[in-house]
Short mmCIF file of C-alpha atoms in Angstrom, two decimals:
data_model
loop_
_atom_site.label_atom_id
_atom_site.label_comp_id
_atom_site.label_asym_id
_atom_site.label_seq_id
_atom_site.Cartn_x
_atom_site.Cartn_y
_atom_site.Cartn_z
CA MET D 1 49.86 44.34 209.60
CA THR D 2 46.58 45.21 207.88
CA LEU D 3 44.33 47.70 209.66
CA THR D 4 40.65 48.28 209.03
CA ALA D 5 39.16 51.65 208.15
CA THR D 6 37.57 51.74 211.60
CA THR D 7 40.94 51.26 213.27
CA ALA D 8 42.45 53.97 211.07
CA GLU D 9 39.71 56.37 212.10
CA ARG D 10 40.34 55.58 215.76
CA ILE D 11 44.09 56.18 215.41
CA ALA D 12 43.42 59.42 213.51
CA ARG D 13 41.10 60.64 216.28
CA THR D 14 43.80 59.96 218.84
CA LEU D 15 46.38 61.77 216.73
CA ARG D 16 44.17 64.82 216.22
CA GLU D 17 43.96 65.34 219.99
CA ALA D 18 47.63 66.38 219.98
CA PHE D 19 48.05 67.45 216.34
CA ALA D 20 47.24 70.98 215.14
CA GLY D 21 47.58 70.40 211.40
CA PRO D 22 45.27 68.62 208.96
CA VAL D 23 44.95 64.82 209.17
CA HIS D 24 43.69 62.90 206.13
CA LEU D 25 42.35 59.38 205.68
CA PRO D 26 41.69 57.45 202.44
CA GLY D 27 38.54 58.83 200.89
CA ASP D 28 39.03 62.35 202.27
CA ALA D 29 38.98 65.12 199.67
CA ALA D 30 42.62 66.14 200.27
CA TYR D 31 44.06 62.64 200.75
CA ASP D 32 45.22 61.97 197.18
CA GLU D 33 46.97 65.31 196.78
CA ALA D 34 48.61 65.03 200.21
CA ARG D 35 49.97 61.51 199.64
CA THR D 36 51.49 62.19 196.21
CA ALA D 37 55.25 62.27 195.80
CA TRP D 38 56.98 64.29 193.07
CA ASN D 39 58.26 61.17 191.32
CA LEU D 40 55.05 59.46 190.23
CA ARG D 41 56.97 56.22 189.87
CA VAL D 42 56.15 55.95 193.58
CA ASP D 43 52.42 55.68 194.32
CA PRO D 44 52.05 55.65 198.12
CA HIS D 45 48.84 54.65 199.90
CA PRO D 46 49.40 55.48 203.57
CA LEU D 47 46.81 54.73 206.23
CA ILE D 48 47.03 58.31 207.48
CA VAL D 49 48.54 61.51 206.09
CA ALA D 50 49.31 64.16 208.71
CA GLU D 51 50.44 67.68 207.74
CA ALA D 52 52.58 69.10 210.54
CA THR D 53 52.53 72.79 211.42
CA CYS D 54 54.96 72.81 214.36
CA PRO D 55 57.47 70.61 216.24
CA GLY D 56 54.70 69.51 218.58
CA ASP D 57 52.83 68.04 215.62
CA VAL D 58 55.96 66.14 214.58
CA ARG D 59 56.30 64.67 218.06
CA ALA D 60 52.62 63.66 218.13
CA ALA D 61 52.98 61.85 214.80
CA VAL D 62 56.13 60.02 215.88
CA VAL D 63 54.57 58.90 219.18
CA THR D 64 51.36 57.79 217.45
CA ALA D 65 53.22 55.72 214.87
CA ARG D 66 55.39 54.09 217.51
CA GLU D 67 52.55 53.29 219.91
CA HIS D 68 50.38 51.77 217.18
CA GLY D 69 53.17 49.97 215.35
CA LEU D 70 52.63 51.88 212.11
CA PRO D 71 55.25 52.23 209.39
CA PHE D 72 56.41 55.85 209.46
CA ALA D 73 57.61 58.12 206.65
CA VAL D 74 58.39 61.82 206.26
CA GLN D 75 57.92 63.91 203.13
CA ALA D 76 58.40 67.61 202.41
CA THR D 77 58.40 68.19 198.64
CA GLY D 78 58.52 64.50 197.71
CA HIS D 79 61.50 64.81 195.36
CA GLY D 80 63.47 62.26 197.37
CA THR D 81 60.67 59.73 197.85
CA ILE D 82 61.70 56.37 196.35
CA VAL D 83 59.70 53.91 198.50
CA PRO D 84 55.92 54.21 199.05
CA ALA D 85 54.62 54.73 202.58
CA ASP D 86 51.93 52.07 202.20
CA GLY D 87 49.74 51.26 205.19
CA GLY D 88 51.57 53.63 207.52
CA LEU D 89 51.61 57.18 208.79
CA LEU D 90 52.96 59.69 206.27
CA LEU D 91 54.07 62.92 207.95
CA LYS D 92 54.14 65.94 205.64
CA THR D 93 56.34 68.86 206.73
CA SER D 94 55.72 71.20 203.79
CA ARG D 95 53.70 73.62 205.95
CA MET D 96 56.78 74.19 208.16
CA ALA D 97 58.62 76.34 205.62
CA GLU D 98 59.80 79.33 207.65
CA VAL D 99 63.28 80.77 206.98
CA ARG D 100 65.17 83.18 209.22
CA VAL D 101 68.54 84.62 208.14
CA HIS D 102 71.14 85.71 210.68
CA PRO D 103 73.38 87.86 208.46
CA TYR D 104 76.11 88.59 211.00
CA ARG D 105 76.62 84.87 211.63
CA SER D 106 76.10 84.00 207.92
CA VAL D 107 73.61 81.26 208.73
CA ALA D 108 69.95 80.57 208.00
CA ARG D 109 67.54 78.76 210.28
CA VAL D 110 65.27 76.74 208.01
CA GLY D 111 62.06 74.84 208.62
CA PRO D 112 61.84 71.24 207.35
CA GLY D 113 59.33 72.11 204.62
CA ALA D 114 61.27 74.99 203.05
CA ARG D 115 62.59 74.85 199.51
CA TRP D 116 65.90 76.33 198.45
CA SER D 117 64.02 79.12 196.65
CA ASP D 118 62.81 80.28 200.08
CA VAL D 119 66.35 80.42 201.45
CA ILE D 120 67.79 82.09 198.34
CA ALA D 121 65.14 84.83 198.52
CA ALA D 122 65.63 85.40 202.26
CA ALA D 123 69.44 85.52 202.03
CA ALA D 124 69.74 87.67 198.88
CA PRO D 125 69.20 91.08 200.57
CA TYR D 126 72.31 90.41 202.66
CA GLY D 127 74.50 89.34 199.73
CA LEU D 128 74.51 85.76 201.02
CA VAL D 129 73.74 82.47 199.27
CA PRO D 130 73.28 78.84 200.38
CA VAL D 131 74.96 75.74 198.98
CA SER D 132 71.94 74.84 196.87
CA GLY D 133 71.14 73.28 193.53
CA SER D 134 67.67 73.34 192.00
CA PRO D 135 65.68 76.01 193.86
CA PHE D 136 62.54 73.88 193.72
CA VAL D 137 63.63 70.96 195.91
CA GLY D 138 63.40 70.77 199.69
CA VAL D 139 66.27 71.94 201.89
CA THR D 140 66.08 69.14 204.44
CA GLY D 141 66.13 66.05 202.24
CA TYR D 142 68.76 67.65 200.01
CA THR D 143 71.04 68.48 202.95
CA LEU D 144 70.62 65.19 204.80
CA GLY D 145 71.41 63.37 201.55
CA GLY D 146 74.67 65.26 201.02
CA GLY D 147 73.69 68.10 198.72
CA ALA D 148 75.99 68.77 195.76
CA GLY D 149 75.11 72.38 194.92
CA TRP D 150 76.16 74.96 192.37
CA PRO D 151 78.85 76.44 194.67
CA SER D 152 79.96 73.10 196.18
CA ARG D 153 83.37 73.06 194.50
CA LYS D 154 84.10 76.27 196.42
CA PHE D 155 82.26 75.66 199.70
CA GLY D 156 81.75 71.91 199.97
CA PHE D 157 78.58 69.84 200.18
CA ALA D 158 75.42 71.29 201.69
CA ALA D 159 75.78 68.68 204.43
CA ASP D 160 79.21 70.13 205.28
CA GLY D 161 77.48 73.42 206.05
CA LEU D 162 74.94 71.94 208.47
CA VAL D 163 75.84 73.46 211.84
CA ARG D 164 72.78 72.65 213.96
CA ALA D 165 69.62 70.56 213.76
CA ASP D 166 66.53 70.33 215.92
CA VAL D 167 65.29 66.76 215.87
CA VAL D 168 62.41 64.69 217.25
CA THR D 169 63.80 61.28 218.16
CA ALA D 170 62.13 57.88 217.96
CA GLU D 171 61.30 58.24 221.66
CA GLY D 172 59.46 61.49 220.99
CA GLU D 173 62.13 63.68 222.56
CA HIS D 174 63.12 67.09 221.22
CA VAL D 175 66.92 67.35 220.96
CA THR D 176 69.36 69.79 219.38
CA ALA D 177 72.43 68.41 217.66
CA ASP D 178 75.46 70.64 217.13
CA ALA D 179 79.20 70.50 217.67
CA ASP D 180 78.77 70.63 221.46
CA HIS D 181 75.58 68.60 221.90
CA HIS D 182 74.93 65.14 220.44
CA ALA D 183 77.81 65.52 217.99
CA ASP D 184 77.36 61.91 216.89
CA LEU D 185 73.84 62.73 215.71
CA LEU D 186 75.02 65.85 213.88
CA TRP D 187 77.68 63.79 212.12
CA ALA D 188 75.08 61.21 211.02
CA LEU D 189 72.70 63.91 209.74
CA ARG D 190 75.47 65.35 207.55
CA GLY D 191 74.75 62.93 204.74
CA GLY D 192 73.14 59.92 206.45
CA GLY D 193 69.59 60.71 205.37
CA GLY D 194 66.46 60.53 207.50
CA ASN D 195 67.36 57.42 209.48
CA PHE D 196 67.94 59.01 212.87
CA GLY D 197 65.00 61.28 213.65
CA VAL D 198 62.65 63.87 212.19
CA VAL D 199 64.26 67.26 211.64
CA THR D 200 62.12 70.21 212.74
CA ALA D 201 64.71 72.90 211.92
CA LEU D 202 68.14 73.15 210.33
CA GLU D 203 70.78 75.83 210.69
CA VAL D 204 72.92 76.02 207.53
CA ARG D 205 75.89 78.16 206.57
CA LEU D 206 75.53 80.94 204.04
CA HIS D 207 78.30 82.41 201.90
CA ARG D 208 79.00 85.86 200.52
CA VAL D 209 78.68 85.75 196.73
CA GLY D 210 78.16 88.59 194.25
CA ARG D 211 76.98 88.21 190.68
CA VAL D 212 77.84 85.00 188.87
CA PHE D 213 78.44 83.99 185.26
CA ALA D 214 76.31 80.96 184.51
CA GLY D 215 73.93 79.18 182.19
CA LEU D 216 73.43 76.26 179.83
CA SER D 217 74.57 76.58 176.22
CA LEU D 218 73.66 74.04 173.54
CA TYR D 219 75.84 72.71 170.73
CA ASP D 220 75.63 70.35 167.77
CA ALA D 221 75.43 66.69 168.83
CA GLU D 222 78.14 65.87 166.30
CA ARG D 223 80.58 67.55 168.69
CA ALA D 224 79.70 65.18 171.55
CA ALA D 225 82.79 62.96 171.30
CA ASP D 226 85.19 65.91 171.05
CA THR D 227 83.48 67.78 173.89
CA LEU D 228 83.49 64.80 176.25
CA ALA D 229 87.13 64.01 175.50
CA ARG D 230 88.16 67.62 176.09
CA TYR D 231 86.09 67.78 179.30
CA ARG D 232 87.88 64.72 180.66
CA GLU D 233 91.25 66.48 180.29
CA TRP D 234 90.10 70.04 181.03
CA ALA D 235 88.47 69.11 184.35
CA ALA D 236 91.82 68.29 185.96
CA ASP D 237 92.61 72.01 186.17
CA GLU D 238 89.09 73.31 186.82
CA PRO D 239 89.25 76.07 189.47
CA ASP D 240 87.10 75.81 192.59
CA GLU D 241 85.03 78.82 191.50
CA LEU D 242 83.67 76.81 188.56
CA ASN D 243 81.02 74.09 188.61
CA THR D 244 80.43 72.43 185.25
CA ALA D 245 78.85 69.49 183.48
CA VAL D 246 78.41 68.20 179.95
CA VAL D 247 74.89 67.06 179.09
CA LEU D 248 73.76 64.92 176.13
CA MET D 249 70.05 65.06 175.34
CA ARG D 250 67.33 65.19 172.75
CA MET D 251 65.45 68.48 172.83
CA PRO D 252 61.67 68.21 172.63
CA ASP D 253 59.82 69.46 169.57
CA ALA D 254 58.04 72.03 171.68
CA PRO D 255 56.83 75.59 171.06
CA GLY D 256 58.96 78.29 172.59
CA LEU D 257 62.30 76.61 171.95
CA PRO D 258 64.71 78.22 169.49
CA ASP D 259 64.43 76.72 166.00
CA THR D 260 68.16 75.91 166.12
CA VAL D 261 67.62 73.28 168.84
CA ARG D 262 63.94 72.39 168.69
CA GLY D 263 63.44 68.66 168.22
CA ARG D 264 67.11 67.82 167.68
CA PRO D 265 69.90 66.06 169.61
CA VAL D 266 72.31 68.44 171.33
CA VAL D 267 75.32 68.68 173.61
CA GLY D 268 74.88 71.02 176.54
CA VAL D 269 77.65 72.66 178.56
CA ARG D 270 76.44 73.82 181.97
CA VAL D 271 78.47 76.47 183.75
CA PHE D 272 78.15 78.07 187.17
CA HIS D 273 81.05 80.44 187.90
CA LEU D 274 81.39 82.41 191.12
CA GLY D 275 82.77 85.49 189.44
CA THR D 276 82.64 87.65 186.35
CA TYR D 277 82.55 86.86 182.65
CA GLU D 278 86.06 88.28 182.31
CA GLU D 279 87.32 85.81 184.91
CA ALA D 280 85.38 82.87 183.49
CA GLU D 281 86.14 83.31 179.79
CA PRO D 282 89.82 82.28 179.74
CA ARG D 283 89.07 79.33 182.00
CA LEU D 284 86.34 78.04 179.68
CA ASP D 285 87.91 78.76 176.29
CA SER D 286 89.49 75.36 175.77
CA LEU D 287 86.32 73.43 176.66
CA LEU D 288 84.02 75.59 174.56
CA GLU D 289 86.39 75.42 171.62
CA ALA D 290 85.79 71.67 171.49
CA ALA D 291 82.02 72.18 171.63
CA GLY D 292 82.06 74.46 168.58
CA PRO D 293 79.70 77.33 167.74
CA PRO D 294 76.66 77.40 170.04
CA LEU D 295 73.23 76.64 168.67
CA ALA D 296 71.76 78.44 171.68
CA ASP D 297 73.98 80.55 173.95
CA GLY D 298 72.65 80.56 177.51
CA PHE D 299 75.66 82.04 179.33
CA ARG D 300 75.33 85.44 180.97
CA ALA D 301 76.06 87.39 184.14
CA MET D 302 73.26 87.27 186.69
CA THR D 303 72.46 86.99 190.37
CA PHE D 304 72.82 83.68 192.18
CA GLY D 305 69.04 83.30 192.35
CA GLU D 306 68.59 84.08 188.66
CA ALA D 307 71.30 81.60 187.74
CA SER D 308 69.78 78.85 189.89
CA THR D 309 66.45 79.26 188.11
CA ALA D 310 67.97 79.68 184.64
CA ILE D 311 69.92 76.44 184.88
CA SER D 312 67.13 74.45 186.54
CA GLY D 313 64.37 75.80 184.31
CA SER D 314 60.75 76.11 185.37
CA PRO D 315 59.69 73.87 188.25
CA PRO D 316 58.84 70.56 186.61
CA PRO D 317 55.45 69.08 187.46
CA PRO D 318 55.26 65.66 189.13
CA MET D 319 56.19 62.88 186.71
CA ALA D 320 57.42 59.30 186.69
CA VAL D 321 61.18 59.22 186.10
CA ARG D 322 63.76 56.45 185.85
CA GLN D 323 67.21 57.49 187.03
CA HIS D 324 70.63 55.85 187.39
CA ILE D 325 73.97 57.15 188.69
CA ASP D 326 77.52 55.79 188.58
CA LEU D 327 80.81 57.27 189.80
CA PHE D 328 84.12 57.13 187.91
CA ARG D 329 87.75 57.73 188.74
CA ASP D 330 88.42 58.23 185.05
CA LEU D 331 86.40 58.41 181.84
CA PRO D 332 87.98 55.86 179.49
CA GLY D 333 87.17 55.76 175.82
CA ALA D 334 84.61 52.98 176.24
CA VAL D 335 82.56 55.20 178.58
CA LEU D 336 82.76 58.21 176.30
CA GLU D 337 81.65 56.08 173.34
CA ALA D 338 78.72 54.54 175.24
CA LEU D 339 77.14 57.88 176.16
CA PRO D 340 76.42 59.28 172.65
CA ASP D 341 75.34 55.80 171.54
CA ALA D 342 72.73 55.64 174.32
CA VAL D 343 71.40 59.17 173.88
CA PHE D 344 71.52 59.62 170.11
CA GLY D 345 71.29 56.04 168.90
CA GLY D 346 67.59 55.32 169.29
CA THR D 347 64.42 55.90 171.25
CA PRO D 348 63.58 56.05 174.04
CA ALA D 349 66.86 57.69 174.97
CA PRO D 350 67.86 58.96 178.40
CA ALA D 351 69.40 62.34 178.96
CA VAL D 352 72.91 61.96 180.34
CA GLU D 353 74.88 64.35 182.54
CA VAL D 354 78.65 63.99 182.99
CA ARG D 355 79.71 66.01 186.03
CA HIS D 356 83.08 66.89 187.51
CA TRP D 357 83.09 66.97 191.33
CA GLY D 358 86.27 67.64 193.35
CA GLY D 359 87.25 71.05 194.71
CA ALA D 360 86.19 71.66 198.31
CA MET D 361 84.02 68.55 198.19
CA ALA D 362 87.23 66.51 198.05
CA ARG D 363 88.83 68.39 200.97
CA PRO D 364 86.65 67.49 203.97
CA ALA D 365 87.11 69.09 207.38
CA PRO D 366 88.00 66.77 210.29
CA ASP D 367 84.37 66.80 211.50
CA ALA D 368 82.83 66.24 208.06
CA GLY D 369 79.91 63.85 207.85
CA PRO D 370 79.54 60.57 205.97
CA VAL D 371 79.02 61.94 202.44
CA GLY D 372 80.89 59.25 200.59
CA HIS D 373 83.45 58.88 197.83
CA ARG D 374 84.74 62.46 198.02
CA ASP D 375 87.88 61.49 196.13
CA VAL D 376 86.00 60.32 193.01
CA PRO D 377 86.07 63.07 190.36
CA PHE D 378 83.31 62.14 187.88
CA SER D 379 79.71 61.00 187.81
CA VAL D 380 77.39 59.93 185.01
CA LEU D 381 73.69 60.43 185.67
CA ALA D 382 71.11 59.04 183.24
CA SER D 383 67.42 59.91 183.49
CA GLU D 384 64.35 59.41 181.36
CA PRO D 385 60.65 60.03 182.10
CA TYR D 386 58.24 57.14 181.60
CA GLY D 387 55.84 59.46 179.86
CA PRO D 388 54.80 63.12 179.57
CA ALA D 389 54.23 65.08 182.76
CA GLY D 390 50.88 64.38 184.34
CA THR D 391 50.49 60.91 182.84
CA GLY D 392 51.50 59.04 185.98
CA TYR D 393 53.54 55.87 185.75
CA GLY D 394 52.86 55.59 182.03
CA ASP D 395 52.10 52.71 179.71
CA PRO D 396 53.66 49.36 180.78
CA ALA D 397 55.20 48.85 177.36
CA GLU D 398 56.76 52.31 177.45
CA ARG D 399 58.09 51.65 180.96
CA SER D 400 59.75 48.51 179.68
CA ARG D 401 61.36 50.41 176.82
CA VAL D 402 62.65 53.15 179.14
CA ASP D 403 63.99 50.61 181.62
CA ALA D 404 65.72 48.71 178.83
CA ALA D 405 67.40 51.89 177.57
CA VAL D 406 68.64 52.95 181.02
CA ASP D 407 69.63 49.42 182.04
CA GLY D 408 71.46 48.95 178.77
CA LEU D 409 73.56 52.05 179.35
CA ALA D 410 74.20 51.09 182.97
CA GLY D 411 75.41 47.69 181.83
CA ARG D 412 77.91 49.23 179.41
CA LEU D 413 79.21 51.61 182.10
CA ARG D 414 79.40 49.11 184.96
CA PRO D 415 82.85 47.62 184.17
CA TYR D 416 84.43 51.07 184.43
CA ALA D 417 82.47 52.50 187.40
CA THR D 418 83.64 52.44 191.01
CA GLY D 419 80.43 50.82 192.28
CA GLY D 420 79.77 53.84 194.49
CA SER D 421 76.89 56.29 194.28
CA PHE D 422 75.57 59.55 195.74
CA LEU D 423 72.51 59.45 197.97
CA ASN D 424 70.56 62.41 196.54
CA PHE D 425 70.73 60.96 193.02
CA LEU D 426 70.26 57.32 193.96
CA ALA D 427 66.84 55.89 193.06
CA ASP D 428 67.54 52.25 193.98
CA PRO D 429 67.01 51.50 197.69
CA ASP D 430 68.99 48.28 197.36
CA ARG D 431 72.12 50.32 196.62
CA THR D 432 71.98 52.58 199.70
CA ALA D 433 75.20 51.23 201.21
CA THR D 434 77.08 52.11 198.01
CA ALA D 435 76.66 55.82 198.83
CA TYR D 436 79.14 55.46 201.69
CA THR D 437 82.55 54.09 202.43
CA PRO D 438 82.39 50.81 204.42
CA GLU D 439 83.77 52.60 207.47
CA ASN D 440 81.19 55.38 207.37
CA HIS D 441 78.34 52.96 206.74
CA ALA D 442 79.35 50.98 209.84
CA ARG D 443 79.50 54.20 211.86
CA LEU D 444 76.06 55.20 210.59
CA ALA D 445 74.68 51.81 211.65
CA GLN D 446 76.09 52.44 215.14
CA ALA D 447 74.46 55.89 215.24
CA LYS D 448 71.20 54.25 214.16
CA LYS D 449 71.47 51.84 217.09
CA THR D 450 72.01 54.78 219.44
CA TRP D 451 69.18 56.97 218.17
CA ASP D 452 66.65 54.51 216.72
CA ALA D 453 67.39 50.99 217.92
CA GLY D 454 63.76 50.01 217.26
CA ASP D 455 64.10 51.08 213.61
CA LEU D 456 61.02 53.33 213.51
CA PHE D 457 62.57 55.59 210.87
CA ARG D 458 62.88 53.60 207.65
CA PRO D 459 63.33 56.04 204.78
CA GLY D 460 63.80 54.81 201.25
CA HIS D 461 67.54 54.83 201.85
CA HIS D 462 67.36 52.74 204.99
CA ILE D 463 70.35 52.08 207.26
CA PRO D 464 69.51 49.26 209.72
CA PRO D 465 70.83 49.56 213.29
CA LEU D 466 74.06 47.72 214.03
#
């Protein structure tokens, strides 16, 4: 359906009667900034952008989209946006970023626009931490997509810690989902994405954590094969308090980087340990021995918040990024050979992360949600920007080269991968079903039929109603 500018203005006027936040149309001064997602590979052109300030605004937007037959999309920080909201109503929730910590219950009530940095800061005075990863991404999309955080091997996925959600349904009703009310909806929200309603508040578990030993240390790329082989064996006995990964990448030739790593290929070992250096050292010795002397030693004791920022780095500006993930039950020699070849063998070259999962993530509670493939121990994530930050989608020729590099690696890995994926890291909407077991995907489709039979909510990772 194509709507004229006059029709858009009429719909916007109707929306504004019940909507307290800003409403933008194409041509408005704030429209371009409001419509932009973090991944500039997606270039949405919605008919209307509405910035919600309260649950009433969310309801007004949902009702308006349904009554006028508009495609509907929700965006907080835009990190999880993989399909453009063209010609529809884009609801922004970033203004709804309040966080309230209840220390005696060890939970935080979080608005849909909050980032993990907001929760970390609010919980820190009480000695509590969330199950979070990068502090710069949004809590809601991260949690609804599963959420594999720094302490997940100890405490499970972020979705496992979702205890309550306030939701506006496709019918415009405000409902609360918890263990005693609409438990089927709570189950679906614990990893099923934004298919079932618009979240206006989450209540998530917090955990008591003191100082941690964490960081990213860099090593000579010539040690890549030995480090990966050792990691494959070492991970079998990794304690739950540790979360680790091995990263292969080319460091930029950029000012501010140590001369020992500037502009050269490196192996990175990422560590997040819920405990002291003295506890971590003997557990890491064997792995770090294979990596050799560090070119840049980033490990140190720090607070949870400091560690989250140190590992994630400065908040990256919006950029166009190509990303691919595969899951593995084992890392055979052919996989370990393909990774250094892809990263160090030519340009453009993706950065590659090899991560060990397991721990509490592989021990779900009876009421755990549909986060899939919990029994698979390894993932390989490849990512490469299409161009420098701020350059948009980049040159078509460069895009082709990046796609060829990532697709080439994916092709070499495919014979050894499980075929599964993880929703938060999945950039291909055609692979959504691979993030779940067949049984859980069928159950999600049934929940979709119950809560959104008309299929109003069609996020990038869309689950059609049964």
